[in-house]
Amino acid sequence: MNDEDVDLLQAPLAHHDGSGCYVSNSRPELGTVVEVSARFADSLHVKSVYVRVVVDGEPQYRKAKVSRHHAETAETWWTVSIDIINTLTSYRFMAQTDRTTLWLNGAGLHEHNIPDAQDFKLSVHHAPHWAKSAVIYQIFPDRFARSRSHPLPPYPQGAIPAEWETPVAANTPDGVHQVYGGSLWGITEKLDYIQGLGANTIYVTPFFPGQSNHRYDASTFECVDPLLGGNEALKTLTAAIHQRGMHLIGDLTLNHTGISHEWFTTGLSQPESPEAGFYYIDRNPPYSYACFNGASSLPKLDHRSPQLRRRLYSGSNSVVARYIRDFGLDGWRIDVAQAAGKYHDIDLGHLVASETRKTMDQTRPDLLLIAEHQFDASAALQGDGWQGIMAYSWFTKPIWAWIGPYQDGNSWGAPGEAESIGGNELAQMMQEYASLIPWQSYITSMNLLDSHDTARFRTISKEFQPLGIALLMTLPGIPSIFSGDEVGVEGNSLEAGRQPFPWDKHQWDVNTYSLYQQLMTLRANHPALQDGGIRWFNSDTNSIIFERADNTETLLIEVSRAPHKPLISTVNGTDVYGGTDLIAGRRMPSEGPSFHIWQVS
């Protein structure tokens, strides 16, 4: 063994579990006391540790005590109690050594004092217990499954009927009008398949009537689209899902409606009607109205209207409450949540989020509220609003940039070529985003490799797809799968990715299906992969190594996109995916592309 070619797998300076350190109660309530712990390498020669906690806006210091020492890893744990007095509690650790003072926060260890923004955070606002073990299966209803026993009504004018094998008319005027005949009845008939794969939560894109096949241009919120089976089909689907111990999440747009929505047509034609205040309508010639992202078919909602709020998301008679109470939904995903309530100098984003959350909590206590948000959502995840987001910013985008070399240009609206980063930059991006939000929001956000709004991950990653699947099932957050990913469906754009599900098994990539199924089973069997903390080890251009741990187990995960310098393991570990075991003092695997998951002994 040539020492010049070998790097040591150094133990990191600190561990964070829960909100950034080990927390005795990851679901704190007001008036309770929690213990928080951090561990420091013995090589730092830490003499004393304090926690700096902010109470009622004032920082306070409390001394920690040594709680245990790990001789094998040469690390010492320090523990201290925190009283939960505020709804959001921010804290960091101060460690005094022989030579300096160190500060530990969500972004890591620092040798200088630091701003509060990345301090660890404990929130008293929690997602339902079932969310931590959820695996979401996303379905675009028109493209998943036709029903064998429930025929649908005739298609409306403007719809373009397609056979199941007809290619998607992607990037053409016909693209949003093609209909393949999938329905909610069809989903009910395929629940055996979804549950057999390992998913336990289904998220369906909008089921309200609209003028497009994606239905984000709702024409009413009063009923379920008859083309998807109507109200009866949704009630039947929800009941069947609940009978299996699974959950169903709906999709609602609070930012806009369709141009054919009854509210908009009334508001436009009747200036004195309440609905006229539901939108930003300029009645000075030439008449105009605000719309979402320049699309005239999507008029933007004006949340200054109390009546709009009552009808849509505030209170027991709202759309948000009614589909939970009358149809049994277990949560909502809110479309373009970052824009809802915001227009020029008007910013009611927090009001929209908090009122929606309040209505859901009052309707039923075990519901999940997820926001679509493709950017930095940290400001919106600090309390009583969204419980989590679709984690494009800290999960999808970094992974695409690391193991998505086959992107056709920049997929995220930025000019230039697709971003390309190394594994060390991926780890840094993920840690920086995680440091800005409460741990409760981090682990109840949807991790996704792709969705109905992107190209398919398989198309942009190809031989690296297994690495993405491994990261999806092992990093903190709710794994979310767009139906068809597990059997190899491809597509190089948003519409091209919305392929009908290939129910002919001869068209499946059975190896990819098996990988998804096995890793979902692995996640279900290891609590540390569900809500255990994360700490990052050595990362370089082509490889990353991180740990997931709770108070029952420790798992070490290594993912490599290419061969890299071998490391020397400092721990013993059993490979839980059938690979090579770890032996302390010996080389770790260094091939690539590959991944390994070890249970540390």
XYZ file of C-alpha atoms in Angstrom, residues 174-501:
328
model
C -51.083 19.662 -29.283
C -48.917 18.688 -26.311
C -51.208 19.981 -23.552
C -54.391 18.763 -25.269
C -53.525 15.100 -25.822
C -55.572 12.839 -23.536
C -54.753 9.164 -23.020
C -57.671 8.166 -20.822
C -55.999 7.467 -17.518
C -58.276 8.025 -14.527
C -58.598 7.815 -10.755
C -60.427 4.525 -11.290
C -57.330 3.277 -13.086
C -55.115 4.238 -10.142
C -57.381 2.307 -7.750
C -57.030 -0.777 -9.912
C -53.218 -0.512 -9.782
C -52.751 -0.106 -6.019
C -51.328 -3.629 -5.753
C -48.540 -2.558 -8.104
C -47.759 0.668 -6.211
C -47.747 -1.018 -2.807
C -45.721 -3.931 -4.148
C -43.062 -1.520 -5.352
C -42.710 -0.180 -1.812
C -44.453 3.193 -1.962
C -46.936 4.035 0.777
C -48.088 7.544 -0.218
C -49.580 8.652 -3.523
C -49.429 12.216 -4.798
C -51.724 12.966 -7.755
C -51.413 16.089 -9.870
C -54.651 18.144 -10.108
C -57.956 16.320 -10.401
C -60.082 19.451 -10.984
C -61.526 20.100 -14.469
C -59.409 22.247 -16.751
C -58.741 23.017 -20.401
C -55.429 21.132 -20.487
C -54.315 17.614 -19.688
C -52.221 18.861 -16.746
C -55.247 20.639 -15.157
C -53.236 23.407 -13.496
C -55.691 25.734 -15.276
C -58.708 24.771 -13.144
C -62.141 25.768 -14.453
C -63.759 24.981 -11.088
C -62.894 23.654 -7.637
C -66.446 22.407 -7.051
C -65.959 18.879 -8.347
C -63.522 16.252 -9.574
C -63.094 16.165 -13.344
C -65.563 13.635 -14.842
C -62.791 12.651 -17.292
C -60.882 11.290 -14.287
C -63.938 9.530 -12.860
C -65.590 12.367 -10.944
C -66.256 12.631 -7.234
C -67.085 8.964 -6.784
C -63.746 7.879 -8.242
C -61.782 10.087 -5.816
C -63.754 8.838 -2.806
C -63.271 5.234 -3.892
C -59.534 5.765 -4.434
C -59.068 7.398 -1.039
C -60.984 4.648 0.756
C -58.967 1.930 -0.988
C -55.693 3.691 -0.152
C -56.630 4.058 3.516
C -57.679 0.424 3.706
C -54.080 -0.445 2.836
C -52.621 1.924 5.458
C -51.430 4.298 2.726
C -51.969 8.037 2.216
C -53.148 10.308 -0.608
C -51.980 13.873 -1.312
C -53.864 16.173 -3.684
C -52.555 19.079 -5.779
C -53.981 22.593 -5.525
C -52.992 25.890 -7.107
C -53.372 28.903 -4.801
C -51.529 31.242 -7.153
C -53.887 31.213 -10.137
C -56.859 29.561 -11.821
C -57.632 28.867 -15.441
C -59.136 31.512 -17.691
C -62.352 29.440 -17.874
C -62.763 29.297 -14.093
C -66.202 30.426 -12.977
C -64.672 32.942 -10.581
C -62.689 34.598 -13.343
C -65.495 34.708 -15.915
C -67.832 36.190 -13.299
C -65.252 38.695 -12.074
C -64.407 39.809 -15.588
C -68.019 40.273 -16.700
C -69.454 41.614 -13.410
C -67.286 44.418 -11.960
C -69.473 44.696 -8.852
C -69.298 40.984 -7.985
C -67.131 39.648 -5.138
C -65.225 37.582 -7.721
C -64.042 40.788 -9.391
C -61.786 41.233 -6.360
C -60.358 37.727 -6.670
C -57.983 38.790 -9.458
C -55.789 41.732 -10.433
C -58.055 43.134 -13.154
C -57.232 46.485 -14.767
C -60.489 47.842 -16.232
C -58.878 50.832 -17.899
C -58.736 50.382 -21.670
C -57.235 48.231 -22.942
C -58.534 45.836 -20.296
C -55.922 43.516 -18.799
C -55.246 41.245 -15.844
C -52.217 39.862 -14.069
C -51.308 36.309 -14.966
C -48.766 33.723 -13.900
C -45.413 33.765 -15.674
C -46.804 35.584 -18.720
C -49.421 32.906 -19.498
C -52.703 34.656 -20.312
C -54.574 31.393 -19.663
C -53.563 31.526 -15.960
C -55.016 34.654 -14.273
C -53.339 35.365 -10.946
C -55.342 35.394 -7.704
C -55.458 38.476 -5.463
C -55.305 37.273 -1.849
C -56.250 40.679 -0.450
C -59.850 39.515 -0.892
C -61.145 37.991 2.390
C -63.873 36.187 0.484
C -61.348 34.563 -1.842
C -59.404 33.338 1.175
C -62.564 31.925 2.788
C -63.591 30.105 -0.366
C -60.168 28.762 -1.240
C -58.161 27.940 1.896
C -59.335 29.698 5.066
C -61.886 27.933 7.230
C -64.110 24.871 7.225
C -66.024 25.759 4.043
C -62.915 26.267 1.933
C -61.700 24.075 -0.900
C -58.705 23.040 1.223
C -60.928 21.793 4.062
C -63.722 20.260 1.986
C -61.582 17.807 0.023
C -59.965 16.650 3.254
C -63.264 16.307 5.119
C -65.524 15.004 2.335
C -63.036 13.075 0.185
C -60.460 11.952 2.747
C -57.275 13.544 1.398
C -54.251 13.260 3.702
C -52.598 16.452 2.549
C -52.010 18.962 -0.205
C -49.141 19.837 -2.466
C -49.436 23.540 -3.344
C -48.464 24.505 -6.877
C -45.984 27.413 -7.412
C -46.232 28.221 -3.714
C -43.321 30.668 -3.893
C -45.500 33.026 -5.970
C -48.870 32.666 -4.212
C -49.933 35.948 -2.599
C -47.084 37.936 -4.140
C -47.554 40.641 -6.756
C -45.363 43.709 -7.121
C -45.421 45.486 -3.740
C -47.949 43.021 -2.279
C -46.538 40.124 -0.265
C -49.111 37.913 1.427
C -47.100 34.722 0.980
C -46.921 33.954 4.692
C -50.637 34.644 5.128
C -51.473 32.145 2.366
C -49.215 29.485 3.891
C -50.236 29.986 7.528
C -53.981 30.165 6.823
C -53.793 27.003 4.707
C -51.887 25.236 7.477
C -54.322 26.477 10.147
C -57.308 25.235 8.155
C -55.716 21.825 7.680
C -54.790 21.512 11.356
C -58.354 22.377 12.366
C -59.845 19.938 9.866
C -57.684 16.966 10.841
C -54.470 16.831 12.874
C -52.434 14.337 10.809
C -52.116 16.118 7.459
C -49.097 16.951 5.309
C -48.678 20.330 3.571
C -45.986 20.454 0.881
C -45.127 23.524 -1.213
C -43.734 23.496 -4.710
C -40.711 25.764 -4.402
C -37.758 25.554 -6.791
C -35.539 28.105 -5.039
C -34.370 29.054 -1.551
C -37.458 28.388 0.595
C -35.794 28.833 3.981
C -37.787 31.967 4.879
C -41.058 30.113 4.252
C -40.139 27.064 6.356
C -39.571 28.660 9.751
C -42.883 28.011 11.462
C -46.620 27.791 10.953
C -46.740 27.689 7.149
C -45.539 25.029 4.725
C -44.325 21.871 6.471
C -41.915 21.025 3.668
C -41.210 21.706 0.012
C -40.403 19.862 -3.179
C -36.647 19.956 -2.583
C -35.480 21.028 -6.031
C -33.035 23.551 -4.555
C -31.071 21.376 -2.128
C -31.643 17.919 -3.649
C -32.617 17.770 -7.330
C -30.427 20.544 -8.696
C -27.182 19.499 -6.956
C -27.665 15.877 -7.979
C -28.394 16.800 -11.594
C -25.271 18.960 -11.582
C -23.142 16.099 -10.226
C -24.470 13.018 -12.010
C -26.586 14.437 -14.826
C -24.094 14.940 -17.648
C -26.619 14.395 -20.467
C -28.734 17.496 -19.896
C -29.922 19.357 -22.965
C -28.950 22.851 -21.837
C -29.855 24.437 -18.512
C -33.140 22.997 -17.267
C -33.743 25.537 -14.499
C -34.278 28.779 -16.399
C -30.749 30.123 -16.050
C -28.806 31.121 -19.174
C -25.892 29.075 -20.415
C -25.019 25.425 -20.187
C -26.137 23.026 -17.482
C -24.292 23.400 -14.196
C -21.573 20.839 -13.431
C -20.144 20.350 -9.935
C -18.006 17.918 -7.967
C -19.022 15.782 -5.031
C -17.451 18.182 -2.547
C -19.586 21.018 -3.924
C -22.685 18.824 -3.770
C -22.072 18.113 -0.081
C -21.459 21.792 0.614
C -24.665 22.867 -1.181
C -26.773 20.345 0.683
C -25.296 21.280 4.059
C -25.715 25.011 3.471
C -29.392 24.685 2.581
C -30.039 22.311 5.496
C -28.487 24.800 7.912
C -31.126 27.421 7.107
C -34.272 25.535 8.079
C -35.606 23.520 11.017
C -34.785 19.835 10.856
C -38.507 19.027 10.973
C -38.992 20.784 7.621
C -35.880 19.235 6.122
C -36.893 15.618 6.661
C -40.521 16.175 5.606
C -39.647 17.756 2.266
C -40.016 15.787 -0.951
C -36.709 14.605 -2.398
C -37.092 14.016 -6.108
C -34.841 13.100 -8.999
C -37.441 14.392 -11.447
C -41.144 15.178 -11.687
C -43.906 16.001 -14.152
C -42.214 19.414 -14.488
C -38.782 18.188 -15.622
C -37.038 15.879 -18.021
C -36.738 12.300 -16.798
C -33.712 11.656 -14.596
C -32.855 8.520 -16.556
C -32.459 10.604 -19.721
C -30.115 13.137 -18.157
C -28.129 10.627 -16.066
C -28.087 7.342 -18.073
C -25.454 5.059 -16.490
C -25.493 7.189 -13.338
C -29.198 6.591 -12.643
C -28.488 3.957 -9.934
C -26.406 6.516 -8.026
C -29.326 8.935 -7.991
C -31.673 6.213 -6.758
C -29.258 5.389 -3.936
C -29.104 9.060 -2.904
C -32.894 9.329 -3.123
C -33.334 6.500 -0.625
C -30.528 7.401 1.801
C -30.414 11.212 2.160
C -32.749 13.006 4.632
C -36.201 13.736 3.254
C -39.186 11.919 1.754
C -38.194 9.887 -1.336
C -40.522 10.773 -4.215
C -40.786 8.792 -7.436
C -42.479 9.990 -10.619
C -44.415 7.008 -11.938
C -42.447 5.256 -14.638
C -39.004 6.125 -13.326
C -38.800 2.697 -11.741
C -39.226 0.882 -15.068
C -36.987 3.106 -17.201
C -39.317 5.693 -18.754
C -37.380 8.473 -20.470
C -38.026 11.970 -21.825
C -35.777 14.958 -22.507
C -38.292 17.677 -21.589
C -41.264 18.402 -19.368
C -43.884 17.143 -21.822
C -41.726 14.357 -23.237
C -41.347 13.006 -19.707
C -45.115 12.674 -19.268
C -45.205 9.342 -21.049
C -48.057 6.865 -20.491
C -46.960 4.168 -18.079
